[in-house]
Coordinates of C-alpha atoms and ligand atoms in Angstrom, one line a residue:
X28 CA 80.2 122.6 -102.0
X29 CA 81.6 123.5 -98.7
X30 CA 81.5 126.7 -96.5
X31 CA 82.6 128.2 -93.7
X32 CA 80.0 131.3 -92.9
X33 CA 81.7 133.8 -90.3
X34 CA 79.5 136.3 -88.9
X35 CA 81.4 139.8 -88.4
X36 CA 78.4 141.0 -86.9
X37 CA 78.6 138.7 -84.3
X38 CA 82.2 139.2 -83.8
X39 CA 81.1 143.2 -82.9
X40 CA 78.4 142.7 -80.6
X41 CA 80.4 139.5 -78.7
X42 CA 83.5 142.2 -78.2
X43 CA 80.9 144.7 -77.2
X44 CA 79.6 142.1 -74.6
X45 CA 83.0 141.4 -73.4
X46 CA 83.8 145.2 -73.1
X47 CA 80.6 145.2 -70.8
X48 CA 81.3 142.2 -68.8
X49 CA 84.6 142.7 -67.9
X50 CA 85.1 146.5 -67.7
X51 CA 87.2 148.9 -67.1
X52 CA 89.8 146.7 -67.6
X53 CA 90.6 146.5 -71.8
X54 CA 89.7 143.4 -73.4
X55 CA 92.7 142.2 -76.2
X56 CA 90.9 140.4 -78.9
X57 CA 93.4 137.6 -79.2
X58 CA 93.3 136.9 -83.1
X59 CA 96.6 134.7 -83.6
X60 CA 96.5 131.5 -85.3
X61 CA 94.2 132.4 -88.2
X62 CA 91.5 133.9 -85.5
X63 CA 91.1 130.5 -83.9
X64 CA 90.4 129.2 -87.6
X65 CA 87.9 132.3 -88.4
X66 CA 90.4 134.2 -90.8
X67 CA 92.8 137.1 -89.1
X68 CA 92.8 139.6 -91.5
X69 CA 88.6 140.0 -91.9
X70 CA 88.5 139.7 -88.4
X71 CA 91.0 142.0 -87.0
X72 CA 89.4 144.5 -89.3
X73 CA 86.4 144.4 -88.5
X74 CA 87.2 144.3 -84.7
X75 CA 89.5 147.7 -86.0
X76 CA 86.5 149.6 -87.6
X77 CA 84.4 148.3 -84.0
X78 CA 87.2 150.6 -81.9
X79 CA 89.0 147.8 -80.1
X80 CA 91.3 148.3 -77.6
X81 CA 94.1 145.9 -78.6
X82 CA 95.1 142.9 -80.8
X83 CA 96.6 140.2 -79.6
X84 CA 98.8 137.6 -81.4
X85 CA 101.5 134.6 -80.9
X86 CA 104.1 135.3 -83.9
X87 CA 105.9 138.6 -84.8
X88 CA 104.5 137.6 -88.8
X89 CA 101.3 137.6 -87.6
X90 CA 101.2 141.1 -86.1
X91 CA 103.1 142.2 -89.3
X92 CA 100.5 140.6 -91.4
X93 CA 98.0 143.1 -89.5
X94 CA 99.6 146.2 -90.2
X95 CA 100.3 145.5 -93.9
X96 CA 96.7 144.8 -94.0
X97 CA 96.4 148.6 -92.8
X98 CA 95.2 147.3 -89.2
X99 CA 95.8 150.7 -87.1
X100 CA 94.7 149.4 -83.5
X101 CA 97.4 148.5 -80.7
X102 CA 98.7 145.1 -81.9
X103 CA 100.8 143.1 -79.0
X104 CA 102.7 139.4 -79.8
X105 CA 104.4 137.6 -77.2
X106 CA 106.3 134.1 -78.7
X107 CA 109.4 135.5 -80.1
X108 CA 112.2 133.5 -82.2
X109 CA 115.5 134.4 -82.2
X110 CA 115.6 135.1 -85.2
X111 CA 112.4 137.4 -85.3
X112 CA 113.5 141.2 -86.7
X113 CA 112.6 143.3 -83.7
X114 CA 113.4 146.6 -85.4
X115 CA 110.7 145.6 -87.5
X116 CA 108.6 145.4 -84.2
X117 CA 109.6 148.9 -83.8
X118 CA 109.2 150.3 -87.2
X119 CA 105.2 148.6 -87.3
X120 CA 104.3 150.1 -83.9
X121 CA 103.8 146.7 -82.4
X122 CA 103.7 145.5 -78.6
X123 CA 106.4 142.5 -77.6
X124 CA 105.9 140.5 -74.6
X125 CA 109.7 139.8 -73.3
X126 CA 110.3 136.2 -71.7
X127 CA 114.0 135.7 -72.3
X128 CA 116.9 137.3 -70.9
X129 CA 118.7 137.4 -74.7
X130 CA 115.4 139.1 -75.9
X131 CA 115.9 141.7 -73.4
X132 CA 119.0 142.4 -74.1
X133 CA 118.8 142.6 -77.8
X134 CA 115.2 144.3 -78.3
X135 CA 115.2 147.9 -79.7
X136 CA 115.7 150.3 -76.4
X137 CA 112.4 152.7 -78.3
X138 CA 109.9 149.6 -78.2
X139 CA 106.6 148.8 -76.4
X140 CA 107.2 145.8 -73.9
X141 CA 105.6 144.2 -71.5
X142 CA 107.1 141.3 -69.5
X143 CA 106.1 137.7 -69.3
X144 CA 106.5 135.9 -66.5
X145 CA 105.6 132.5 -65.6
X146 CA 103.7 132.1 -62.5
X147 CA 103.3 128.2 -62.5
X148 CA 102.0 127.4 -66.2
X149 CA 105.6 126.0 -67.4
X150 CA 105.7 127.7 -70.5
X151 CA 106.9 130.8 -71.6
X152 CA 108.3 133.8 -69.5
X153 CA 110.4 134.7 -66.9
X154 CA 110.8 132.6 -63.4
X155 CA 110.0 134.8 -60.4
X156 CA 113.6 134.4 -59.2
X157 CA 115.2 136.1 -63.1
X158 CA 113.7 139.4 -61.8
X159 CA 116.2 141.0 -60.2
X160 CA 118.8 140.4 -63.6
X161 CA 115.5 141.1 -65.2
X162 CA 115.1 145.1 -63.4
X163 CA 119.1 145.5 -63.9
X164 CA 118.7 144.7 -67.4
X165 CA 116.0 147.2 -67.9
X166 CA 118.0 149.9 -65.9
X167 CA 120.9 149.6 -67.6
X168 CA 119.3 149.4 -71.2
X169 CA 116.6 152.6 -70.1
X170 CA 113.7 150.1 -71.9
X171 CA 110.5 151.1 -72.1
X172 CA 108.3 148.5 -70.3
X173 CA 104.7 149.1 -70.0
X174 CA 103.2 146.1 -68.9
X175 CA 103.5 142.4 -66.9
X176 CA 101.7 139.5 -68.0
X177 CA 101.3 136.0 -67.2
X178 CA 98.7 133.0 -68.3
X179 CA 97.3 131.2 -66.5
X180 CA 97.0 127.3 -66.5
X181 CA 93.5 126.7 -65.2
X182 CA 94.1 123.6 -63.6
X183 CA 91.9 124.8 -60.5
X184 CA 90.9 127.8 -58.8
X185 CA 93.6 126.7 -55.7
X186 CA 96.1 126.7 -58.2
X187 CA 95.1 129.7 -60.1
X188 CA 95.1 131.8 -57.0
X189 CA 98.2 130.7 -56.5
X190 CA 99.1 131.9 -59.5
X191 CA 97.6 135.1 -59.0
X192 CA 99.9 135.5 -55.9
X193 CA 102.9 135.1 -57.7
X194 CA 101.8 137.4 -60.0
X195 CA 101.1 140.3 -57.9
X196 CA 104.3 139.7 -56.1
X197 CA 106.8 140.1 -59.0
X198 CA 104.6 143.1 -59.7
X199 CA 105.6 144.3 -55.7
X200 CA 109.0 143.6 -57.1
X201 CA 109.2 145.8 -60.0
X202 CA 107.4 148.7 -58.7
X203 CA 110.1 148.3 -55.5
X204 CA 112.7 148.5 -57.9
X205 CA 111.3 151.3 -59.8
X206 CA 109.9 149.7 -63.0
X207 CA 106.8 151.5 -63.5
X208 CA 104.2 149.1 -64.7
X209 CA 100.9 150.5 -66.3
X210 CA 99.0 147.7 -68.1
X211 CA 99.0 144.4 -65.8
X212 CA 97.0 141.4 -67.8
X213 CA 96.8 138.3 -66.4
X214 CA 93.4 136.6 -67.3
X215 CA 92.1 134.5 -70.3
X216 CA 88.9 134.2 -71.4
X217 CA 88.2 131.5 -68.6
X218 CA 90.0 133.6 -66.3
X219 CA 87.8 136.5 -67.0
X220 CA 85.2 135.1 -66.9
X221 CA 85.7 133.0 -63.2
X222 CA 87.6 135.7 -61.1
X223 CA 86.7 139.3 -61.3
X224 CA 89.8 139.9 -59.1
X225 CA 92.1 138.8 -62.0
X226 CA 90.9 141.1 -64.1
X227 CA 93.3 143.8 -63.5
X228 CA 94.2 146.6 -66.4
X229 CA 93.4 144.3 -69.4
X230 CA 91.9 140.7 -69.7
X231 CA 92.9 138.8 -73.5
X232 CA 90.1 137.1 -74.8
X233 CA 89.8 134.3 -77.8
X234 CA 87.6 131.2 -77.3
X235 CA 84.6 133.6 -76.3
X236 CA 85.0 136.3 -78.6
X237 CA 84.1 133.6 -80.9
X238 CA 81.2 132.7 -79.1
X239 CA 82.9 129.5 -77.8
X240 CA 82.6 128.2 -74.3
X241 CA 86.3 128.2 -72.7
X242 CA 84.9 125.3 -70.2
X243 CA 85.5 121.6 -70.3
X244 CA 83.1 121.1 -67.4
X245 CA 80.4 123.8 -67.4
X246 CA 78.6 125.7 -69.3
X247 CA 79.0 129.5 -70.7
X248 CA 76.1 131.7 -68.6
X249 CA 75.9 135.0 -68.3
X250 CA 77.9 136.5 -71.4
X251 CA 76.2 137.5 -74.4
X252 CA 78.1 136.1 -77.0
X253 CA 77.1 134.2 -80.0
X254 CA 78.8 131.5 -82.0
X255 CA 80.4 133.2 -84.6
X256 CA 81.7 130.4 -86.9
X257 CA 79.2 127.3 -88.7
X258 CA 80.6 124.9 -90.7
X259 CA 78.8 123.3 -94.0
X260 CA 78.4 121.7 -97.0
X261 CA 75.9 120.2 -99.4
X262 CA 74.9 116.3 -100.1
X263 CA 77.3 115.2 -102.9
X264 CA 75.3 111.9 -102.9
X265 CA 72.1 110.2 -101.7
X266 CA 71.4 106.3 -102.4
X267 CA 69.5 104.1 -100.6
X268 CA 71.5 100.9 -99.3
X269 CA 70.4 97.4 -97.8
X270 CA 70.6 96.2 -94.3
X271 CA 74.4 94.9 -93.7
X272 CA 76.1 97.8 -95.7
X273 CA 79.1 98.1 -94.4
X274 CA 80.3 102.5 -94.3
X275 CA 83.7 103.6 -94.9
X276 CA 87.1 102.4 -94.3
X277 CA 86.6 99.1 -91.6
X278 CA 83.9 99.4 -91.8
X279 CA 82.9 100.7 -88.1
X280 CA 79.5 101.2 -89.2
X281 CA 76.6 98.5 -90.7
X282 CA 73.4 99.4 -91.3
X283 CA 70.8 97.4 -88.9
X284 CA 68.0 98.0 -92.0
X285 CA 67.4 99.3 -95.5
X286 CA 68.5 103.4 -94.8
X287 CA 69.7 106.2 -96.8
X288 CA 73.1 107.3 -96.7
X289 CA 74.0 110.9 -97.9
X290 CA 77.9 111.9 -98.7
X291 CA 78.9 115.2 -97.4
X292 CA 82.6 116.3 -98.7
X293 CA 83.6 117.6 -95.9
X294 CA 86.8 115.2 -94.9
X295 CA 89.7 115.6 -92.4
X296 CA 91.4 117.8 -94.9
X297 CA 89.2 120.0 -94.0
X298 CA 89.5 119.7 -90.2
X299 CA 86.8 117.0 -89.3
X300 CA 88.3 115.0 -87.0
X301 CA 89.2 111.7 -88.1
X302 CA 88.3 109.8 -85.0
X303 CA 85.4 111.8 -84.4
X304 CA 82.2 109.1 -83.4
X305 CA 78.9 109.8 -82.5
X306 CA 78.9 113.3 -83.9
X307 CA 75.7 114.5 -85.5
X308 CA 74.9 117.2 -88.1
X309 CA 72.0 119.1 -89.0
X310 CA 70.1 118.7 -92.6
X311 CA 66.8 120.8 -92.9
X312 CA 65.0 120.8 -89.6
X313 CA 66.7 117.6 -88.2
X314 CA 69.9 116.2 -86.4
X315 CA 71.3 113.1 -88.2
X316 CA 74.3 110.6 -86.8
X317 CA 77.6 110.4 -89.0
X318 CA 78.6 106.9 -89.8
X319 CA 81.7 105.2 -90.3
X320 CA 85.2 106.8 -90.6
X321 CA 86.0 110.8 -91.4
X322 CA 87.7 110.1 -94.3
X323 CA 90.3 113.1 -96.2
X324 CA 87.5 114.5 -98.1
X325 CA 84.3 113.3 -96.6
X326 CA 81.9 111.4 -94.3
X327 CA 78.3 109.9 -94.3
X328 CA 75.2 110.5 -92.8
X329 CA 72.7 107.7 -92.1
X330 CA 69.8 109.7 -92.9
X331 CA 67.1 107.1 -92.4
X332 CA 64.0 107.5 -94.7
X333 CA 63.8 111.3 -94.4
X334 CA 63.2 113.5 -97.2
X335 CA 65.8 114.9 -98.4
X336 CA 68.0 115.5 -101.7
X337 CA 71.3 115.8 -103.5
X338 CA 72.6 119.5 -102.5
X339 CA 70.9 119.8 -99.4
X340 CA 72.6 121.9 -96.9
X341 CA 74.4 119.5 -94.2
X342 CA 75.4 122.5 -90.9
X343 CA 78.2 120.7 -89.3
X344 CA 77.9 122.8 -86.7
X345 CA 76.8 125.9 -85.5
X346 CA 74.8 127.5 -82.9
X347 CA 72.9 125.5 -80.7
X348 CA 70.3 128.2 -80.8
X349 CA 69.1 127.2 -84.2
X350 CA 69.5 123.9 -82.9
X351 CA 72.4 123.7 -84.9
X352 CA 75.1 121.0 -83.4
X353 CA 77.8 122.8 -81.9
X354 CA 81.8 122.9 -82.0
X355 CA 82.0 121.9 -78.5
X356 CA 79.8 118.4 -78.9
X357 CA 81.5 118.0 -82.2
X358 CA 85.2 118.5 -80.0
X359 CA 83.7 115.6 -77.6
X360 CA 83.1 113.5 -80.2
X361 CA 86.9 113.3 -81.0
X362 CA 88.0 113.7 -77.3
X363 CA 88.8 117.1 -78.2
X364 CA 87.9 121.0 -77.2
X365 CA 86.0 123.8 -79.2
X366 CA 89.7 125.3 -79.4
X367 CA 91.2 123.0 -81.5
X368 CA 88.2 122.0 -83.6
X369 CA 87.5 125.6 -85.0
X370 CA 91.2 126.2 -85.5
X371 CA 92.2 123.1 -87.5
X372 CA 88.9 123.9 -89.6
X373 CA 89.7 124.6 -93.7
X374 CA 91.3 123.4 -96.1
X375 CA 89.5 123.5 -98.8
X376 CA 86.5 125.0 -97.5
X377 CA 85.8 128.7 -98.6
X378 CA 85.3 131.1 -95.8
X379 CA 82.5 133.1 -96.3
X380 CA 82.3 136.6 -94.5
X381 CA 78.7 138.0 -93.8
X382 CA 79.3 141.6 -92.9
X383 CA 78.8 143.7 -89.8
Ligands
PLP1 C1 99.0 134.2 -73.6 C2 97.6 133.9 -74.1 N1 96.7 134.8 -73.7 C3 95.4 134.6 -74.0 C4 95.0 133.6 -74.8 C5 93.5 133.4 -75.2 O1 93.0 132.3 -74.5 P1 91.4 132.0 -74.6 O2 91.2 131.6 -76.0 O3 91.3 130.9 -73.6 O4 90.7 133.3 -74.2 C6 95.9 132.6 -75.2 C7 95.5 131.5 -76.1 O5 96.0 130.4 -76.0 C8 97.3 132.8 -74.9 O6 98.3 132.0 -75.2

C-alpha cells in the first residue's frame, strides 16, 4: 500500500561522485539517524562492500548497531552521553569525537579520537580558549588523538571563513604543543561543496550522498548525484464528488466544480507533513495538487477528470528527472528542508531496497 524504494545503486555511484569531486581528501558517509530516513544498516553495507573510507554517526548505539551488523569499515561518532560505555568504543574499533573535558578525562587511553571544537556554531565541542587544559590533558593521559573537527554553521561565507580561521588556528595550537594531528575535517556537504579550501584531510557528507541538495537558496550543479530515496503509495479510493465538497479536517479545501478525489494512505504517521500546502504528487504521467489537511494516515488528491484507478501508483516524491516531485519542493511546502522531510519519513511504510 505504501513504499519507500531506496536505490543502493545510487547510493554507490553518488559516493563514487563525491570521492571524485572532492579528492584526495576522504569523504565520511555520514549515515546517523536512520541514514537521513534511508535505513542505516542496508546503507552502511552497501557503502562497506563499495570500499568507503569511513562511517560517520551521532550516537555511540548507532556505531555499535554497525559493527554487530558485521560493518568492517572505519566507523567515527561524535555526540557522547555520559553515560555511553566507551570501553565499548574501544572493544568495537570505533572513532569518538571528544568535546568535553570529563570525556577526555575518562575515555579509554588505547582509543581513536579526534577532537571537536567549536569554531562559532554553538553547539558541541571545545571553545578555542579550553585548549591549553585540553593539550595538558592529552599529555598527561598519553591519548591517542588522530584528528580535529569542527562544523560549520553556514550562516554565510564571511562567517564560515571565519570559522575556518578559528579552525586552523587551534590546529597551530596543537601542533605548537606537540599534539600531532593527521586527519583534519571540517566541511559538510555544503561546505564541500562551496570551498575547496575547507576540504582539508576528510570532508563528511549526508544530504548529498542521498542525492539531496544541501541548499536553501540555490540549486545543486556540478555533482553527479542522484536522488536515492522516492516515496509512494497506491489510490486506496477514487469517487467522484460535487462542486462545494468540502476535503478533510476544516475543511481548507472546496472543490470549485464536480472533480475526482483519490485517497492515498500515506498520513503524517508516515512523515507527510501535516501543514504541508500546495504540495503535488505524481500519478501516471502527471503532477496532481493535494487538497485539504495531511491527516495520520492519509491525504487527497484532486485529480480532476483524469483517468485513472483504485491502486494506481501515487510517487510522492522522487527525482525530478522522471519528473517526479521532489523532497526539496515537498520540504517548501511545509516550510521545511529536504533534511528533515526524508528523515522523519516511515512509519508504517515498508522500505524497499533495490540492489547495487
Ligand atoms: C558534525 C556533522 N558533520 C556532518 C554532517 C552532515 O551534514 P550534511 O548532511 O549537511 O552533509 C552532520 C549532519 O548534521 C553533522 O552533524
Amino acid at each position: 500500500m505504501r513504499e519507500l524504494r531506496i536505490d543502493l545503486g545510487r547510493i554507490c555511484s553518488n559516493y563514487l561522485a563525491l570521492k571524485s569531486a572532492f579528492g584526495p581528501a576522504k569523504v565520511m558517509a555520514v549515515v546517523k539517524a536512520n541514514a537521513y530516513g534511508h535505513g542505516m544498516i542496508e546503507v552502511a553495507t552497501a557503502l562497506d562492500k563499495a570500499g568507503v573510507d569511513v562511517l560517520g554517526v551521532a550516537d555511540l548505539d548507532e556505531a555499535i548497531a554497525l559493527r554487530l551488523a558485521g560493518i568492517d569499515a572505519p566507523v567515527m561518532c561524535w555526540l557522547l552521553d555520559q553515560k555511553d560505555d566507551l570501553q565499548s568504543a574501544v572493544q568495537q574499533n570505533i572513532i569518538l569525537g571528544i568535546s568535553t573535558i570529563q570525556q577526555l578525562e575518562s575515555v579509554p587511553r588505547e582509543a581513536a579520537i579526534h577532537l571537536k571544537v567549536d569554531t562559532g556554531l554553538g553547539r558541541n565541542g571545545f571553545m578555542p580558549g579550553q585548549i591549553p587544559d585540553v593539550v595538558k590533558i592529552i599529555q598527561a593521559r598519553q591519548l591517542n588523538v588522530q584528528g580535529l573537527l569542527s562544523h560549520l554553521a553556514n550562516t554565510s561565507e564571511a562567517e564560515d571563513f571565519a570559522q575556518q580561521v578559528v579552525f586552523d588556528s587551534v590546529y597551530s595550537m596543537l601542533e605548537a604543543a606537540g599534539v600531532k594531528i593527521e586527519i583534519r575535517h571540517l566541511a559538510a556537504s555544503a561546505g564541500a561543496i562551496s570551498y575547496p579550501g575547507m576540504r582539508y584531510d576528510m570532508v563528511r557528507c549526508g544530504i548529498v550522498l542521498y542525492g539531496l541538495n544541501p541548499f536553501e537558496d540555490r540549486a545543486l550543479e556540478g555533482l553527479a548525484v542522484k536522488p536515492v530515496m522516492s516515496a509512494m503509495a497506491k489510490i486506496a479510493n477514487l469517487k467522484l464528488v460535487p462542486v462545494g465538497q468540502g476535503v478533510s479536517y476544516g475543511y481548507r479545501y472546496k472543490t470549485d466544480k464536480p472533480t475526482q478525489l483519490a485517497l492515498v494512505p500515506f498520513g503524517y504517521a508516515e512523515g507527510m507533513p501535516r501543514i504541508s500546502q500546495g504540495a503535488r504528487v505524481k500519478i501516471g504521467q502527471e503532477l496532481f495538487p493535494v487538497v485539504g489537511r495531511i491527516a495520520m494516515d492519509q491525504f487527497v488528491v484532486d485529480a480532476g477528470d483524469a483517468e485513472i484507478s483504485i491502486g494506481d501508483e501515487v510517487i510522492i516524491f522522487g527525482d525530478s528527472a522522471r519528473n517526479e516531485p521532489t523532497a526539496e519542493q515537498l520540504a517548501e511546502s511545509a516550510g521545511t528542508v529536504n533534511y528533515e522531510v526524508v528523515t522523519r519519513i516511515g512509519g508504517r511504510a515498508n522500505r524497499v531496497f533495490l540492489q547495487a
